[in-house]
Amino acid sequence: MQHVFTPEQMRELDRRTIEDLGLPGMVLMELAACGAAEHCEKLLDDVQGADVLVFCGPGNNGGDGYAVARRLFNLYAHPVVYLLADRDRIKGDALQNLQVYERLGGRVVDVSSSDQLAELPPADLIVDAIMGTGLHGAVKGIYADAINAINEHDAPVLAVDIPSGVNGATGAVEGPVVFADVTATFGGLKAGLVLAPGLDYTGKVEVVDIQIPPEFMKDSDTDLYLMDEIDIHHILPHRRRSAYKGDAGYVLVVAGSRGMSGAAALTAGACLRAGAGMVKAATPESVQLTLAGHHPEVMTIPLPENDAGSMIPESEEVLKDAKEWAAVLAFGPGLTQHPDTVAWVQHQVETVKKPMVIDADGLNALAQKPELLQKLNPDIILTPHIGEFARLTGLSVKEISRDRVAILRKYANEWNAVLLLKGVPTLVTGPGVPVYALMVGNPGMATAGMGDVLTGTIAGLLAQGVFPVMAAVAGTALHGMAGDLAVEEIGSTGLMAGDVMQRLPLAFDVYHGRPRPKEAKEMPAGLACACEK
């Protein structure tokens, strides 16, 4: 699990390191430049004689750029600094680095007009040290012209700390932005590097150690974390040899309607693939036989339906025993927004006190009666994509996109529920807990039914006793890993939700530390046995 910092939090860490430890800011800048220069070398075939264009703004990000240019100069590269600010605006450590670079004989072009950026010379590499993490709003003027010139050039780009144009706190992009091939970020991950749309511009992110003590980072008030495979390993349940199906929990899935039996099948199947002991799937009676044909392991319950093939409030009596039997309920996929079904869903939210996963049409039903959102229990998990979240909150997609983390945190606390906001990254939080970000999955998963599989995966983990927030986190990770395994085996184009569902057990194996399927096939038998032991 990695801390993800806002620019303000990182500035406070810098301040503590400088003031409390007595490590000068010039030293931190030098360490940053050293790390960034090393990544520049990796992007160059040969650093000696390489032509490098270094674009620098007026602040400390520019100071990092001057220091990078100096280090490359000393490695016998040919850097040229494009200075995009009046020299009287450059202060402190940044000014000192600029002066040292010039004393060495480093070349500087003072840019006073966009005409100077119209035809940049050929180069082997471009370094973006224009704006840094303190940006608010859109980049304008000469800085915008420089960004456009960088993007039009054919040289690879290394961004210093963050691509210019990306908001370091939210990932928002409101104007021109540098497309980087590599971002060398200093001290720790910045929120703008892991949140959309900023993450689309970073290229490969490399964290450079600038000697901020780990204890300082742990003491920081950050509450955004990027999850990794080790975290998921510790969250996932490990089944005892003596376990039986009752230990793994029972799930009731209420899903599907005429024409959407697949939603119910995918959700119920994913519950079992995620390890639930038993699953009952309730669906309108005209769909029940089709659903039963998908998974013989899933018990089915036919529900009364209306002329549209959707469930009706009279289903409540039919489901009474099943609701008592189940440890967890999952509903929403494929239910439709027929008024009869909406009324039933709303009644469940008001009356059921067991853990629930609500998705798709279940969320749409809540959006039609927003006062119910004030009555949720903390064992409820809502799994909206950004459009569904907009309907639930009454905010626009644009408003949410400006600061997804803050808005998600606000409504998790206000509604007293676990929220999972789908996307890249997927964000998970709950009342009074941090926000967890997960960079999982692949573009091939952008297809129908994937959300149904995610709903079932989370419900299956809940049934096994995983805490709701962690069930949402681990369910997202399993779902993404299963998607990656499917792509490795069959490719991304034409990937289907069922392909992901079938590979959930293999995803468990990966997180439990067993070799991935391809590795297992290539591994000698004796070594494979040793690993299993």
Short mmCIF file of C-alpha atoms in Angstrom, two decimals:
data_model
loop_
_atom_site.label_atom_id
_atom_site.label_comp_id
_atom_site.label_asym_id
_atom_site.label_seq_id
_atom_site.Cartn_x
_atom_site.Cartn_y
_atom_site.Cartn_z
CA MET A 1 0.00 0.00 0.00
CA GLN A 2 1.49 3.31 -1.08
CA HIS A 3 0.66 6.69 0.37
CA VAL A 4 -0.68 9.09 -2.24
CA PHE A 5 -0.08 12.73 -1.34
CA THR A 6 -1.64 16.02 -2.27
CA PRO A 7 0.82 18.80 -3.20
CA GLU A 8 0.11 20.48 0.15
CA GLN A 9 0.94 17.30 2.05
CA MET A 10 4.15 16.85 0.10
CA ARG A 11 5.18 20.47 0.74
CA GLU A 12 4.66 19.85 4.46
CA LEU A 13 6.87 16.74 4.24
CA ASP A 14 9.54 18.82 2.50
CA ARG A 15 9.24 21.48 5.20
CA ARG A 16 9.64 18.95 8.02
CA THR A 17 12.65 17.38 6.34
CA ILE A 18 14.29 20.78 5.89
CA GLU A 19 13.41 22.33 9.25
CA ASP A 20 13.18 19.39 11.64
CA LEU A 21 16.13 17.41 10.25
CA GLY A 22 18.20 20.32 9.02
CA LEU A 23 18.53 18.85 5.52
CA PRO A 24 18.77 21.90 3.23
CA GLY A 25 16.25 22.41 0.45
CA MET A 26 19.15 22.59 -2.00
CA VAL A 27 20.04 19.01 -1.05
CA LEU A 28 16.47 17.82 -1.66
CA MET A 29 16.50 19.52 -5.06
CA GLU A 30 19.83 17.89 -5.87
CA LEU A 31 18.54 14.43 -4.93
CA ALA A 32 15.46 15.03 -7.08
CA ALA A 33 17.56 16.13 -10.03
CA CYS A 34 19.90 13.18 -9.64
CA GLY A 35 16.99 10.73 -9.82
CA ALA A 36 15.34 12.51 -12.72
CA ALA A 37 18.62 12.64 -14.64
CA GLU A 38 19.06 8.88 -14.19
CA HIS A 39 15.67 8.34 -15.81
CA CYS A 40 16.69 10.72 -18.60
CA GLU A 41 19.70 8.49 -19.25
CA LYS A 42 17.42 5.46 -19.52
CA LEU A 43 15.40 7.22 -22.23
CA LEU A 44 18.53 8.02 -24.25
CA ASP A 45 20.47 5.56 -26.36
CA ASP A 46 23.67 7.34 -25.38
CA VAL A 47 23.74 10.32 -23.02
CA GLN A 48 27.07 11.58 -24.41
CA GLY A 49 26.34 14.03 -27.19
CA ALA A 50 22.56 13.75 -26.74
CA ASP A 51 20.54 16.87 -27.52
CA VAL A 52 18.11 17.61 -24.66
CA LEU A 53 15.61 20.47 -24.50
CA VAL A 54 14.74 21.42 -20.90
CA PHE A 55 11.66 23.65 -20.46
CA CYS A 56 11.64 25.49 -17.13
CA GLY A 57 9.08 27.65 -15.38
CA PRO A 58 9.70 30.20 -12.62
CA GLY A 59 9.22 28.04 -9.52
CA ASN A 60 10.93 25.11 -7.85
CA ASN A 61 9.86 22.80 -10.67
CA GLY A 62 12.00 24.96 -12.91
CA GLY A 63 14.76 24.74 -10.30
CA ASP A 64 14.63 20.96 -10.60
CA GLY A 65 14.90 21.41 -14.36
CA TYR A 66 18.05 23.56 -14.14
CA ALA A 67 19.63 20.95 -11.86
CA VAL A 68 18.70 18.16 -14.28
CA ALA A 69 20.23 20.16 -17.14
CA ARG A 70 23.43 20.62 -15.13
CA ARG A 71 23.75 16.92 -14.37
CA LEU A 72 23.20 16.05 -18.03
CA PHE A 73 25.76 18.70 -19.02
CA ASN A 74 28.29 17.04 -16.72
CA LEU A 75 27.55 13.72 -18.45
CA TYR A 76 28.56 15.36 -21.75
CA ALA A 77 25.06 15.73 -23.09
CA HIS A 78 24.06 18.95 -24.87
CA PRO A 79 21.17 20.38 -22.85
CA VAL A 80 19.47 23.65 -23.76
CA VAL A 81 17.30 25.32 -21.11
CA TYR A 82 14.24 27.16 -22.43
CA LEU A 83 13.55 29.71 -19.69
CA LEU A 84 9.83 30.57 -19.73
CA ALA A 85 9.90 33.30 -17.07
CA ASP A 86 11.46 36.66 -16.33
CA ARG A 87 14.67 36.12 -14.43
CA ASP A 88 13.60 38.43 -11.62
CA ARG A 89 10.85 35.94 -10.74
CA ILE A 90 13.34 33.15 -10.05
CA LYS A 91 14.28 32.92 -6.38
CA GLY A 92 16.04 30.79 -3.77
CA ASP A 93 17.29 27.32 -4.62
CA ALA A 94 15.94 27.55 -8.16
CA LEU A 95 17.94 30.71 -8.86
CA GLN A 96 21.08 29.17 -7.39
CA ASN A 97 20.75 26.11 -9.66
CA LEU A 98 20.23 28.32 -12.71
CA GLN A 99 23.34 30.35 -11.87
CA VAL A 100 25.48 27.24 -11.34
CA TYR A 101 24.31 25.81 -14.66
CA GLU A 102 25.21 29.01 -16.48
CA ARG A 103 28.62 29.27 -14.76
CA LEU A 104 29.42 25.82 -16.15
CA GLY A 105 28.69 27.14 -19.60
CA GLY A 106 25.23 25.67 -19.97
CA ARG A 107 23.11 27.23 -22.70
CA VAL A 108 19.91 29.11 -21.82
CA VAL A 109 17.30 30.51 -24.20
CA ASP A 110 15.24 33.28 -22.58
CA VAL A 111 11.79 32.83 -24.14
CA SER A 112 9.88 36.09 -24.39
CA SER A 113 7.70 35.26 -27.37
CA SER A 114 5.87 32.22 -28.65
CA ASP A 115 7.66 32.77 -31.95
CA GLN A 116 10.76 31.32 -30.28
CA LEU A 117 8.84 28.07 -29.79
CA ALA A 118 7.48 27.82 -33.32
CA GLU A 119 10.27 25.64 -34.68
CA LEU A 120 12.14 23.77 -32.01
CA PRO A 121 15.41 22.12 -33.03
CA PRO A 122 15.70 18.34 -33.31
CA ALA A 123 16.32 16.63 -29.98
CA ASP A 124 16.82 13.22 -28.45
CA LEU A 125 14.82 14.09 -25.32
CA ILE A 126 12.61 16.82 -23.87
CA VAL A 127 12.39 17.55 -20.13
CA ASP A 128 9.19 19.20 -18.86
CA ALA A 129 9.91 21.29 -15.74
CA ILE A 130 7.37 24.04 -16.36
CA MET A 131 4.52 24.00 -13.85
CA GLY A 132 4.96 21.34 -11.15
CA THR A 133 2.28 20.25 -8.72
CA GLY A 134 1.01 23.67 -7.68
CA LEU A 135 -1.13 24.25 -10.76
CA HIS A 136 -4.74 25.41 -10.36
CA GLY A 137 -6.90 25.90 -13.45
CA ALA A 138 -5.80 25.94 -17.07
CA VAL A 139 -2.28 26.68 -18.30
CA LYS A 140 -2.21 29.88 -20.35
CA GLY A 141 0.10 32.20 -22.24
CA ILE A 142 3.68 31.30 -23.00
CA TYR A 143 3.41 28.18 -20.83
CA ALA A 144 0.55 26.85 -22.94
CA ASP A 145 2.53 27.60 -26.10
CA ALA A 146 5.49 25.67 -24.71
CA ILE A 147 3.31 22.69 -23.84
CA ASN A 148 1.87 22.63 -27.35
CA ALA A 149 5.37 22.84 -28.83
CA ILE A 150 6.52 19.93 -26.65
CA ASN A 151 3.59 17.78 -27.74
CA GLU A 152 4.21 18.55 -31.41
CA HIS A 153 7.86 17.48 -31.14
CA ASP A 154 8.78 13.87 -31.89
CA ALA A 155 11.30 13.44 -29.03
CA PRO A 156 10.38 11.39 -25.93
CA VAL A 157 9.38 13.46 -22.90
CA LEU A 158 10.32 13.16 -19.24
CA ALA A 159 8.10 15.14 -16.87
CA VAL A 160 9.65 16.47 -13.68
CA ASP A 161 7.41 15.57 -10.71
CA ILE A 162 4.16 15.81 -12.75
CA PRO A 163 3.25 16.59 -16.36
CA SER A 164 2.61 20.32 -16.72
CA GLY A 165 -1.10 20.97 -17.03
CA VAL A 166 -2.21 18.27 -14.56
CA ASN A 167 -3.66 19.37 -11.23
CA GLY A 168 -1.46 17.67 -8.65
CA ALA A 169 -4.27 17.33 -6.09
CA THR A 170 -7.14 16.07 -8.23
CA GLY A 171 -5.77 14.90 -11.59
CA ALA A 172 -7.99 17.47 -13.32
CA VAL A 173 -6.90 18.77 -16.73
CA GLU A 174 -8.46 22.05 -17.78
CA GLY A 175 -6.22 23.17 -20.64
CA PRO A 176 -3.05 22.21 -22.52
CA VAL A 177 -1.13 19.37 -20.87
CA VAL A 178 2.17 17.62 -21.56
CA PHE A 179 2.01 14.03 -22.78
CA ALA A 180 4.93 12.43 -20.94
CA ASP A 181 6.60 9.12 -21.65
CA VAL A 182 8.07 8.99 -18.14
CA THR A 183 7.26 11.01 -15.04
CA ALA A 184 9.95 11.19 -12.36
CA THR A 185 8.06 12.20 -9.23
CA PHE A 186 9.81 13.13 -6.02
CA GLY A 187 9.36 11.69 -2.53
CA GLY A 188 6.07 9.88 -3.13
CA LEU A 189 3.11 9.50 -5.44
CA LYS A 190 0.98 12.59 -6.03
CA ALA A 191 -2.79 12.30 -6.30
CA GLY A 192 -2.76 13.87 -9.76
CA LEU A 193 -0.64 10.99 -11.04
CA VAL A 194 -3.09 8.28 -10.04
CA LEU A 195 -6.45 10.00 -10.62
CA ALA A 196 -8.18 10.43 -13.97
CA PRO A 197 -7.69 12.15 -16.28
CA GLY A 198 -4.21 13.08 -15.07
CA LEU A 199 -3.02 9.48 -15.14
CA ASP A 200 -3.53 9.41 -18.91
CA TYR A 201 -0.63 11.87 -19.39
CA THR A 202 2.03 10.49 -17.05
CA GLY A 203 3.48 7.62 -19.01
CA LYS A 204 5.51 5.39 -16.70
CA VAL A 205 5.69 6.86 -13.19
CA GLU A 206 9.00 6.53 -11.33
CA VAL A 207 9.21 7.59 -7.67
CA VAL A 208 12.56 9.21 -6.82
CA ASP A 209 13.77 8.91 -3.23
CA ILE A 210 14.73 12.35 -1.89
CA GLN A 211 15.40 11.14 1.67
CA ILE A 212 12.11 12.13 3.29
CA PRO A 213 12.01 9.79 6.32
CA PRO A 214 9.41 7.01 6.13
CA GLU A 215 8.24 8.00 9.62
CA PHE A 216 7.32 11.44 8.33
CA MET A 217 5.28 9.86 5.54
CA LYS A 218 3.47 7.59 7.99
CA ASP A 219 2.65 10.60 10.16
CA SER A 220 1.24 12.55 7.22
CA ASP A 221 -2.48 13.25 7.23
CA THR A 222 -2.91 11.63 3.81
CA ASP A 223 -5.92 9.34 3.55
CA LEU A 224 -5.54 8.18 -0.05
CA TYR A 225 -3.69 4.91 -0.67
CA LEU A 226 -2.79 2.96 -3.78
CA MET A 227 -3.29 -0.76 -3.14
CA ASP A 228 -0.87 -3.42 -4.31
CA GLU A 229 -0.85 -7.22 -4.59
CA ILE A 230 0.50 -7.77 -1.08
CA ASP A 231 -2.40 -5.80 0.39
CA ILE A 232 -4.91 -7.93 -1.49
CA HIS A 233 -3.15 -11.11 -0.40
CA HIS A 234 -3.73 -10.17 3.23
CA ILE A 235 -7.38 -9.24 2.68
CA LEU A 236 -8.53 -12.34 0.81
CA PRO A 237 -9.90 -15.24 2.85
CA HIS A 238 -7.82 -18.41 3.15
CA ARG A 239 -9.97 -21.52 3.36
CA ARG A 240 -9.21 -24.15 5.98
CA ARG A 241 -8.75 -27.75 4.88
CA SER A 242 -11.70 -28.73 7.07
CA ALA A 243 -13.99 -25.99 5.70
CA TYR A 244 -17.46 -26.76 4.42
CA LYS A 245 -19.89 -24.73 2.36
CA GLY A 246 -21.58 -23.18 5.38
CA ASP A 247 -18.30 -21.57 6.37
CA ALA A 248 -18.15 -19.75 3.06
CA GLY A 249 -21.54 -18.08 3.47
CA TYR A 250 -24.80 -17.89 1.56
CA VAL A 251 -25.77 -15.21 -0.94
CA LEU A 252 -29.18 -14.25 -2.30
CA VAL A 253 -28.97 -12.58 -5.71
CA VAL A 254 -32.01 -10.69 -6.95
CA ALA A 255 -31.39 -9.75 -10.56
CA GLY A 256 -32.54 -10.07 -14.14
CA SER A 257 -35.72 -9.52 -16.09
CA ARG A 258 -37.16 -10.64 -19.41
CA GLY A 259 -34.39 -10.13 -21.96
CA MET A 260 -31.71 -9.67 -19.29
CA SER A 261 -31.25 -13.12 -17.83
CA GLY A 262 -27.51 -12.82 -18.41
CA ALA A 263 -27.21 -10.15 -15.73
CA ALA A 264 -28.56 -12.55 -13.13
CA ALA A 265 -26.40 -15.41 -14.40
CA LEU A 266 -23.19 -13.41 -14.33
CA THR A 267 -23.85 -12.02 -10.86
CA ALA A 268 -24.76 -15.39 -9.36
CA GLY A 269 -21.91 -17.21 -11.10
CA ALA A 270 -19.40 -14.64 -9.88
CA CYS A 271 -20.58 -15.15 -6.29
CA LEU A 272 -19.61 -18.80 -6.52
CA ARG A 273 -16.39 -18.13 -8.41
CA ALA A 274 -15.44 -15.68 -5.65
CA GLY A 275 -15.83 -18.45 -3.08
CA ALA A 276 -19.37 -18.19 -1.67
CA GLY A 277 -20.60 -21.50 -0.26
CA MET A 278 -24.13 -21.40 -1.71
CA VAL A 279 -26.05 -19.01 -3.94
CA LYS A 280 -29.75 -18.59 -4.58
CA ALA A 281 -30.74 -16.42 -7.52
CA ALA A 282 -34.22 -14.92 -7.59
CA THR A 283 -35.49 -13.68 -10.92
CA PRO A 284 -38.86 -13.22 -12.71
CA GLU A 285 -40.49 -16.57 -13.44
CA SER A 286 -40.22 -16.17 -17.21
CA VAL A 287 -36.44 -15.96 -16.82
CA GLN A 288 -35.94 -18.63 -14.18
CA LEU A 289 -35.47 -21.62 -16.50
CA THR A 290 -32.95 -19.74 -18.62
CA LEU A 291 -31.02 -18.75 -15.52
CA ALA A 292 -31.04 -22.31 -14.20
CA GLY A 293 -29.47 -23.46 -17.46
CA HIS A 294 -26.47 -21.19 -17.03
CA HIS A 295 -25.22 -22.53 -13.70
CA PRO A 296 -26.56 -25.82 -12.32
CA GLU A 297 -24.75 -25.00 -9.07
CA VAL A 298 -26.98 -21.96 -8.47
CA MET A 299 -30.39 -22.54 -6.87
CA THR A 300 -33.10 -20.45 -8.51
CA ILE A 301 -36.29 -18.84 -7.20
CA PRO A 302 -39.02 -17.83 -9.69
CA LEU A 303 -40.63 -14.52 -8.80
CA PRO A 304 -44.04 -13.08 -9.71
CA GLU A 305 -43.70 -10.62 -12.56
CA ASN A 306 -45.64 -7.98 -14.45
CA ASP A 307 -46.42 -7.85 -18.15
CA ALA A 308 -43.02 -6.33 -18.83
CA GLY A 309 -41.24 -9.34 -17.32
CA SER A 310 -40.02 -7.40 -14.27
CA MET A 311 -40.44 -8.41 -10.65
CA ILE A 312 -43.26 -6.89 -8.60
CA PRO A 313 -43.72 -6.07 -4.87
CA GLU A 314 -45.60 -9.36 -4.37
CA SER A 315 -42.18 -11.00 -4.68
CA GLU A 316 -41.57 -10.02 -1.08
CA GLU A 317 -43.59 -12.93 0.32
CA VAL A 318 -41.82 -15.41 -1.99
CA LEU A 319 -38.41 -14.14 -0.89
CA LYS A 320 -39.09 -14.04 2.84
CA ASP A 321 -37.39 -17.36 3.68
CA ALA A 322 -34.50 -16.80 1.26
CA LYS A 323 -33.75 -13.44 2.83
CA GLU A 324 -33.60 -15.07 6.25
CA TRP A 325 -31.34 -17.82 4.88
CA ALA A 326 -28.83 -15.51 3.19
CA ALA A 327 -25.91 -13.85 4.92
CA VAL A 328 -25.57 -11.35 2.07
CA LEU A 329 -27.91 -9.89 -0.56
CA ALA A 330 -26.87 -8.65 -4.00
CA PHE A 331 -29.32 -6.93 -6.25
CA GLY A 332 -29.64 -4.52 -9.11
CA PRO A 333 -28.20 -6.02 -12.33
CA GLY A 334 -30.82 -6.30 -15.03
CA LEU A 335 -33.82 -5.51 -12.80
CA THR A 336 -35.07 -2.65 -15.03
CA GLN A 337 -36.48 0.64 -13.79
CA HIS A 338 -40.10 -0.43 -13.93
CA PRO A 339 -42.02 1.28 -11.09
CA ASP A 340 -42.97 -2.08 -9.57
CA THR A 341 -39.32 -3.13 -9.31
CA VAL A 342 -38.18 0.27 -8.13
CA ALA A 343 -40.68 0.13 -5.26
CA TRP A 344 -39.41 -3.31 -4.19
CA VAL A 345 -35.76 -2.20 -4.22
CA GLN A 346 -36.54 0.87 -2.18
CA HIS A 347 -38.37 -1.28 0.37
CA GLN A 348 -35.30 -3.53 0.75
CA VAL A 349 -33.05 -0.60 1.50
CA GLU A 350 -35.43 0.57 4.19
CA THR A 351 -35.99 -2.80 5.86
CA VAL A 352 -33.08 -5.23 5.31
CA LYS A 353 -30.31 -4.98 7.89
CA LYS A 354 -27.93 -7.52 6.37
CA PRO A 355 -24.89 -6.75 4.21
CA MET A 356 -25.93 -5.82 0.68
CA VAL A 357 -24.26 -5.02 -2.62
CA ILE A 358 -26.36 -2.69 -4.76
CA ASP A 359 -25.55 -2.00 -8.39
CA ALA A 360 -27.08 -0.91 -11.70
CA ASP A 361 -30.89 -0.66 -11.51
CA GLY A 362 -30.68 -0.93 -7.74
CA LEU A 363 -28.75 2.35 -7.77
CA ASN A 364 -31.20 3.89 -10.19
CA ALA A 365 -34.02 3.02 -7.81
CA LEU A 366 -32.23 4.80 -4.97
CA ALA A 367 -31.66 7.84 -7.15
CA GLN A 368 -35.44 8.14 -7.55
CA LYS A 369 -35.86 8.37 -3.77
CA PRO A 370 -32.70 10.11 -2.54
CA GLU A 371 -33.96 10.45 1.06
CA LEU A 372 -33.26 6.70 1.40
CA LEU A 373 -29.57 7.44 1.05
CA GLN A 374 -29.70 9.00 4.49
CA LYS A 375 -30.93 5.69 5.94
CA LEU A 376 -28.26 3.29 4.70
CA ASN A 377 -26.44 0.96 7.05
CA PRO A 378 -22.63 0.68 6.97
CA ASP A 379 -22.84 -2.88 5.63
CA ILE A 380 -24.30 -1.63 2.33
CA ILE A 381 -21.94 -1.35 -0.62
CA LEU A 382 -22.95 0.87 -3.54
CA THR A 383 -20.97 0.31 -6.75
CA PRO A 384 -21.75 3.14 -9.19
CA HIS A 385 -19.93 4.24 -12.28
CA ILE A 386 -19.59 8.00 -12.55
CA GLY A 387 -22.91 8.48 -14.36
CA GLU A 388 -24.79 6.53 -11.69
CA PHE A 389 -22.94 8.41 -8.97
CA ALA A 390 -24.01 11.68 -10.58
CA ARG A 391 -27.66 10.57 -10.45
CA LEU A 392 -27.31 9.56 -6.80
CA THR A 393 -25.69 12.81 -5.71
CA GLY A 394 -27.45 15.26 -8.01
CA LEU A 395 -24.06 16.54 -9.15
CA SER A 396 -22.90 16.64 -12.74
CA VAL A 397 -20.25 14.27 -14.08
CA LYS A 398 -18.04 17.31 -14.62
CA GLU A 399 -18.40 18.41 -10.99
CA ILE A 400 -17.50 14.94 -9.72
CA SER A 401 -14.54 14.67 -12.09
CA ARG A 402 -12.99 17.82 -10.65
CA ASP A 403 -12.29 16.07 -7.33
CA ARG A 404 -13.48 12.47 -7.18
CA VAL A 405 -11.69 11.66 -3.93
CA ALA A 406 -13.16 14.52 -1.91
CA ILE A 407 -16.67 13.98 -3.24
CA LEU A 408 -16.59 10.22 -2.71
CA ARG A 409 -15.34 10.71 0.85
CA LYS A 410 -18.07 13.29 1.55
CA TYR A 411 -20.95 11.05 0.47
CA ALA A 412 -19.58 7.90 2.11
CA ASN A 413 -19.66 9.75 5.42
CA GLU A 414 -22.99 11.42 4.75
CA TRP A 415 -24.73 8.20 3.65
CA ASN A 416 -22.91 5.99 6.18
CA ALA A 417 -22.19 3.40 3.49
CA VAL A 418 -19.34 1.90 1.51
CA LEU A 419 -18.92 3.53 -1.90
CA LEU A 420 -17.06 2.04 -4.85
CA LEU A 421 -16.66 4.45 -7.76
CA LYS A 422 -15.75 2.50 -10.88
CA GLY A 423 -13.14 3.88 -13.22
CA VAL A 424 -9.39 4.13 -13.58
CA PRO A 425 -8.50 4.04 -10.84
CA THR A 426 -11.45 2.52 -9.04
CA LEU A 427 -11.91 4.29 -5.71
CA VAL A 428 -13.30 2.67 -2.56
CA THR A 429 -14.10 4.25 0.79
CA GLY A 430 -16.52 4.08 3.69
CA PRO A 431 -17.55 6.16 6.67
CA GLY A 432 -14.48 7.31 8.58
CA VAL A 433 -11.95 5.27 6.59
CA PRO A 434 -9.34 6.24 3.96
CA VAL A 435 -9.92 6.20 0.22
CA TYR A 436 -8.32 3.21 -1.50
CA ALA A 437 -7.32 3.45 -5.16
CA LEU A 438 -6.91 0.38 -7.36
CA MET A 439 -5.13 0.42 -10.72
CA VAL A 440 -6.45 -2.88 -12.03
CA GLY A 441 -7.96 -4.32 -15.18
CA ASN A 442 -7.53 -3.35 -18.80
CA PRO A 443 -9.43 -1.64 -21.66
CA GLY A 444 -10.73 -4.99 -22.92
CA MET A 445 -13.02 -5.04 -19.89
CA ALA A 446 -15.01 -2.08 -21.21
CA THR A 447 -17.89 -4.29 -22.27
CA ALA A 448 -21.36 -5.32 -21.12
CA GLY A 449 -21.76 -7.43 -18.01
CA MET A 450 -18.46 -6.58 -16.30
CA GLY A 451 -20.28 -4.70 -13.55
CA ASP A 452 -22.49 -7.73 -12.89
CA VAL A 453 -19.41 -9.87 -12.36
CA LEU A 454 -17.96 -7.27 -9.99
CA THR A 455 -21.19 -7.20 -7.97
CA GLY A 456 -21.13 -10.96 -7.57
CA THR A 457 -17.44 -11.02 -6.72
CA ILE A 458 -17.87 -8.53 -3.89
CA ALA A 459 -20.96 -10.33 -2.58
CA GLY A 460 -19.06 -13.63 -2.57
CA LEU A 461 -16.29 -12.10 -0.46
CA LEU A 462 -18.79 -10.49 1.91
CA ALA A 463 -20.39 -13.90 2.44
CA GLN A 464 -17.01 -15.24 3.57
CA GLY A 465 -16.79 -12.63 6.30
CA VAL A 466 -14.59 -10.02 4.64
CA PHE A 467 -15.25 -6.56 6.09
CA PRO A 468 -17.41 -4.50 3.67
CA VAL A 469 -14.79 -1.89 2.71
CA MET A 470 -12.16 -4.57 2.23
CA ALA A 471 -14.61 -6.78 0.31
CA ALA A 472 -15.10 -3.91 -2.13
CA VAL A 473 -11.33 -3.38 -2.39
CA ALA A 474 -10.46 -7.07 -2.82
CA GLY A 475 -13.41 -7.70 -5.13
CA THR A 476 -12.21 -4.94 -7.42
CA ALA A 477 -8.68 -6.37 -7.38
CA LEU A 478 -9.85 -9.93 -8.12
CA HIS A 479 -12.09 -8.69 -10.92
CA GLY A 480 -9.23 -6.72 -12.49
CA MET A 481 -6.72 -9.55 -12.13
CA ALA A 482 -9.18 -12.00 -13.70
CA GLY A 483 -9.54 -9.58 -16.60
CA ASP A 484 -5.78 -9.39 -17.02
CA LEU A 485 -5.47 -13.18 -16.95
CA ALA A 486 -8.18 -13.43 -19.59
CA VAL A 487 -6.32 -10.97 -21.83
CA GLU A 488 -3.09 -12.93 -21.44
CA GLU A 489 -4.87 -16.07 -22.60
CA ILE A 490 -7.33 -14.91 -25.26
CA GLY A 491 -6.56 -11.25 -26.01
CA SER A 492 -8.41 -8.04 -25.22
CA THR A 493 -10.57 -7.52 -28.30
CA GLY A 494 -13.82 -9.39 -27.86
CA LEU A 495 -13.24 -10.05 -24.17
CA MET A 496 -16.54 -10.94 -22.46
CA ALA A 497 -17.72 -10.71 -18.88
CA GLY A 498 -18.03 -14.48 -18.73
CA ASP A 499 -14.34 -14.82 -19.58
CA VAL A 500 -13.51 -12.73 -16.53
CA MET A 501 -15.92 -14.61 -14.27
CA GLN A 502 -14.38 -17.97 -15.21
CA ARG A 503 -10.91 -16.76 -14.21
CA LEU A 504 -11.74 -15.48 -10.75
CA PRO A 505 -10.33 -18.66 -9.11
CA LEU A 506 -7.06 -18.15 -10.99
CA ALA A 507 -6.99 -14.55 -9.78
CA PHE A 508 -7.27 -15.87 -6.21
CA ASP A 509 -4.26 -18.07 -6.90
CA VAL A 510 -2.17 -15.14 -8.12
CA TYR A 511 -2.95 -13.08 -5.03
CA HIS A 512 -2.33 -16.08 -2.79
CA GLY A 513 1.20 -16.24 -4.21
CA ARG A 514 0.87 -19.17 -6.58
CA PRO A 515 2.38 -18.79 -10.05
CA ARG A 516 0.30 -17.29 -12.82
CA PRO A 517 -1.06 -19.91 -15.24
CA LYS A 518 1.60 -19.27 -17.91
CA GLU A 519 4.39 -19.43 -15.35
CA ALA A 520 2.98 -22.64 -13.95
CA LYS A 521 2.98 -24.26 -17.40
CA GLU A 522 6.58 -23.26 -18.06
CA MET A 523 7.89 -24.22 -14.60
CA PRO A 524 9.63 -27.60 -14.17
CA ALA A 525 7.45 -30.07 -12.27
CA GLY A 526 9.82 -30.42 -9.32
CA LEU A 527 10.08 -26.67 -8.82
CA ALA A 528 6.31 -26.27 -9.12
CA CYS A 529 5.83 -28.83 -6.34
CA ALA A 530 8.35 -27.03 -4.15
CA CYS A 531 6.45 -23.76 -4.62
CA GLU A 532 3.18 -25.37 -3.62
CA LYS A 533 4.77 -26.71 -0.44
#
